[in-house]
Amino acid sequence: AAAAVGRKPKHEDGTLEGRYATALFMASGDKLEKVYADMAGLRSMMAESKDFKLLVETPGIDPESKVAALETICKKMGAEASLINFLKVLIENKRMAKLGRIVDLFEVF
């Protein structure tokens, strides 16, 4: 099944983080502003909470525990479902530590 493909970002970044940011951008569709606000919220939490930053950046935390914790946090902040799914993909692919850079790249799109 072909996924609904949204518009491409104006800025292209061929790095691993850039490809993830592009995928999220394209998956956001008409909710781009909301997803951007959610991403900015995650970045703020990483800056303000050492525990949250540790959760994001520590690869040794059990993936299921990480998903459960992030789902709870995202639901409390009212995050877009596409962002929650995106975070699950990052966790499954052991790329969660790249979140900060992905948010930075998403911002320039």
Tab-separated table of N, CA, C and O in Angstrom, residues 34 37-46 48-57 61 64-81 83-85 87-88 91 96 99:
chain	number	residue	atom	x	y	z
A	34	LYS	N	1.143	21.652	14.238
A	34	LYS	CA	0.939	20.958	15.514
A	34	LYS	C	2.130	20.045	15.806
A	34	LYS	O	2.650	20.019	16.924
A	37	ALA	N	5.045	22.106	16.856
A	37	ALA	CA	4.893	22.565	18.242
A	37	ALA	C	5.198	21.431	19.221
A	37	ALA	O	5.848	21.639	20.250
A	38	ASP	N	4.750	20.218	18.885
A	38	ASP	CA	5.025	19.053	19.742
A	38	ASP	C	6.523	18.767	19.793
A	38	ASP	O	7.078	18.469	20.856
A	39	MET	N	7.194	18.855	18.641
A	39	MET	CA	8.643	18.616	18.588
A	39	MET	C	9.376	19.665	19.434
A	39	MET	O	10.295	19.341	20.169
A	40	ALA	N	8.946	20.920	19.319
A	40	ALA	CA	9.561	21.989	20.107
A	40	ALA	C	9.345	21.721	21.598
A	40	ALA	O	10.242	21.957	22.422
A	41	GLY	N	8.173	21.202	21.944
A	41	GLY	CA	7.880	20.851	23.337
A	41	GLY	C	8.810	19.760	23.848
A	41	GLY	O	9.300	19.827	24.982
A	42	LEU	N	9.076	18.759	23.016
A	42	LEU	CA	9.998	17.690	23.409
A	42	LEU	C	11.400	18.255	23.623
A	42	LEU	O	12.085	17.883	24.572
A	43	ARG	N	11.818	19.154	22.731
A	43	ARG	CA	13.149	19.742	22.883
A	43	ARG	C	13.232	20.532	24.194
A	43	ARG	O	14.225	20.467	24.902
A	44	SER	N	12.175	21.272	24.521
A	44	SER	CA	12.155	22.028	25.781
A	44	SER	C	12.268	21.090	26.975
A	44	SER	O	12.997	21.360	27.926
A	45	MET	N	11.535	19.977	26.912
A	45	MET	CA	11.604	19.011	28.020
A	45	MET	C	13.006	18.429	28.153
A	45	MET	O	13.481	18.211	29.261
A	46	MET	N	13.665	18.191	27.021
A	46	MET	CA	15.035	17.667	27.071
A	46	MET	C	15.957	18.683	27.732
A	46	MET	O	16.870	18.318	28.466
A	48	GLU	N	15.026	21.052	29.928
A	48	GLU	CA	14.624	21.373	31.296
A	48	GLU	C	14.706	20.195	32.266
A	48	GLU	O	14.816	20.390	33.472
A	49	SER	N	14.603	18.985	31.752
A	49	SER	CA	14.546	17.817	32.634
A	49	SER	C	15.691	16.850	32.340
A	49	SER	O	15.747	16.245	31.271
A	50	LYS	N	16.579	16.716	33.324
A	50	LYS	CA	17.686	15.761	33.160
A	50	LYS	C	17.152	14.343	33.006
A	50	LYS	O	17.687	13.551	32.241
A	51	ASP	N	16.073	14.024	33.747
A	51	ASP	CA	15.494	12.680	33.663
A	51	ASP	C	14.946	12.396	32.261
A	51	ASP	O	15.147	11.310	31.712
A	52	PHE	N	14.252	13.383	31.691
A	52	PHE	CA	13.707	13.192	30.344
A	52	PHE	C	14.840	13.054	29.335
A	52	PHE	O	14.807	12.186	28.464
A	53	LYS	N	15.863	13.887	29.466
A	53	LYS	CA	17.016	13.821	28.562
A	53	LYS	C	17.687	12.448	28.667
A	53	LYS	O	18.043	11.850	27.659
A	54	LEU	N	17.816	11.937	29.887
A	54	LEU	CA	18.380	10.597	30.086
A	54	LEU	C	17.520	9.530	29.427
A	54	LEU	O	18.035	8.605	28.797
A	55	LEU	N	16.207	9.657	29.586
A	55	LEU	CA	15.288	8.695	28.966
A	55	LEU	C	15.493	8.671	27.455
A	55	LEU	O	15.568	7.602	26.846
A	56	VAL	N	15.602	9.843	26.860
A	56	VAL	CA	15.765	9.944	25.407
A	56	VAL	C	17.123	9.416	24.956
A	56	VAL	O	17.213	8.660	23.993
A	57	GLU	N	18.177	9.782	25.659
A	57	GLU	CA	19.525	9.536	25.152
A	57	GLU	C	20.187	8.245	25.624
A	57	GLU	O	21.232	7.880	25.106
A	61	ILE	N	18.074	1.606	28.159
A	61	ILE	CA	16.732	1.474	28.749
A	61	ILE	C	15.907	0.554	27.867
A	61	ILE	O	15.912	0.672	26.646
A	64	GLU	N	10.557	-1.260	25.469
A	64	GLU	CA	9.134	-1.238	25.825
A	64	GLU	C	8.861	-0.229	26.928
A	64	GLU	O	7.848	0.469	26.913
A	65	SER	N	9.773	-0.134	27.890
A	65	SER	CA	9.625	0.846	28.974
A	65	SER	C	9.720	2.261	28.411
A	65	SER	O	8.986	3.159	28.817
A	66	LYS	N	10.646	2.441	27.472
A	66	LYS	CA	10.846	3.758	26.862
A	66	LYS	C	9.587	4.170	26.094
A	66	LYS	O	9.131	5.305	26.207
A	67	VAL	N	9.033	3.241	25.308
A	67	VAL	CA	7.813	3.530	24.545
A	67	VAL	C	6.681	3.893	25.499
A	67	VAL	O	5.978	4.883	25.293
A	68	ALA	N	6.516	3.102	26.565
A	68	ALA	CA	5.428	3.355	27.520
A	68	ALA	C	5.581	4.736	28.158
A	68	ALA	O	4.611	5.498	28.264
A	69	ALA	N	6.789	5.075	28.562
A	69	ALA	CA	7.035	6.372	29.195
A	69	ALA	C	6.772	7.516	28.216
A	69	ALA	O	6.096	8.494	28.552
A	70	LEU	N	7.272	7.386	26.992
A	70	LEU	CA	7.084	8.456	26.006
A	70	LEU	C	5.628	8.594	25.578
A	70	LEU	O	5.150	9.700	25.362
A	71	GLU	N	4.925	7.457	25.477
A	71	GLU	CA	3.495	7.536	25.146
A	71	GLU	C	2.737	8.310	26.221
A	71	GLU	O	1.899	9.151	25.920
A	72	THR	N	3.045	8.020	27.474
A	72	THR	CA	2.384	8.716	28.589
A	72	THR	C	2.679	10.205	28.533
A	72	THR	O	1.774	11.037	28.640
A	73	ILE	N	3.950	10.545	28.345
A	73	ILE	CA	4.352	11.956	28.280
A	73	ILE	C	3.662	12.658	27.103
A	73	ILE	O	3.113	13.742	27.250
A	74	CYS	N	3.695	12.022	25.943
A	74	CYS	CA	3.117	12.631	24.744
A	74	CYS	C	1.606	12.799	24.864
A	74	CYS	O	1.050	13.803	24.426
A	75	LYS	N	0.947	11.817	25.463
A	75	LYS	CA	-0.510	11.929	25.632
A	75	LYS	C	-0.848	13.057	26.591
A	75	LYS	O	-1.807	13.796	26.374
A	76	LYS	N	-0.038	13.210	27.645
A	76	LYS	CA	-0.276	14.303	28.603
A	76	LYS	C	-0.107	15.659	27.941
A	76	LYS	O	-0.809	16.601	28.263
A	77	MET	N	0.839	15.769	27.007
A	77	MET	CA	1.046	17.051	26.335
A	77	MET	C	0.138	17.205	25.117
A	77	MET	O	0.180	18.221	24.438
A	78	GLY	N	-0.691	16.173	24.849
A	78	GLY	CA	-1.627	16.240	23.728
A	78	GLY	C	-0.944	16.158	22.377
A	78	GLY	O	-1.393	16.751	21.402
A	79	ALA	N	0.151	15.404	22.318
A	79	ALA	CA	0.937	15.308	21.085
A	79	ALA	C	0.159	14.603	19.974
A	79	ALA	O	-0.691	13.747	20.228
A	80	GLU	N	0.490	14.970	18.774
A	80	GLU	CA	-0.100	14.397	17.569
A	80	GLU	C	0.272	12.910	17.479
A	80	GLU	O	1.392	12.520	17.790
A	81	ALA	N	-0.671	12.073	17.031
A	81	ALA	CA	-0.444	10.626	16.921
A	81	ALA	C	0.746	10.308	16.012
A	81	ALA	O	1.507	9.377	16.288
A	83	LEU	N	3.439	11.911	15.687
A	83	LEU	CA	4.687	12.108	16.436
A	83	LEU	C	4.934	10.915	17.360
A	83	LEU	O	6.056	10.422	17.457
A	84	ILE	N	3.900	10.426	18.006
A	84	ILE	CA	4.043	9.263	18.892
A	84	ILE	C	4.539	8.065	18.081
A	84	ILE	O	5.476	7.364	18.484
A	85	ASN	N	3.956	7.843	16.916
A	85	ASN	CA	4.397	6.740	16.057
A	85	ASN	C	5.842	6.932	15.607
A	85	ASN	O	6.621	5.983	15.547
A	87	LEU	N	8.210	8.520	17.246
A	87	LEU	CA	9.093	8.222	18.382
A	87	LEU	C	9.246	6.710	18.562
A	87	LEU	O	10.335	6.230	18.872
A	88	LYS	N	8.173	5.962	18.330
A	88	LYS	CA	8.252	4.492	18.421
A	88	LYS	C	9.242	3.948	17.390
A	88	LYS	O	10.023	3.042	17.686
A	91	ILE	N	12.743	4.568	18.524
A	91	ILE	CA	13.121	3.623	19.582
A	91	ILE	C	13.417	2.257	18.975
A	91	ILE	O	14.452	1.643	19.271
A	96	MET	N	16.858	6.969	19.052
A	96	MET	CA	16.241	7.958	19.925
A	96	MET	C	17.239	9.041	20.363
A	96	MET	O	16.867	10.183	20.536
A	99	LEU	N	17.234	12.423	18.587
A	99	LEU	CA	16.024	13.247	18.603
A	99	LEU	C	16.324	14.746	18.582
A	99	LEU	O	15.702	15.491	17.829
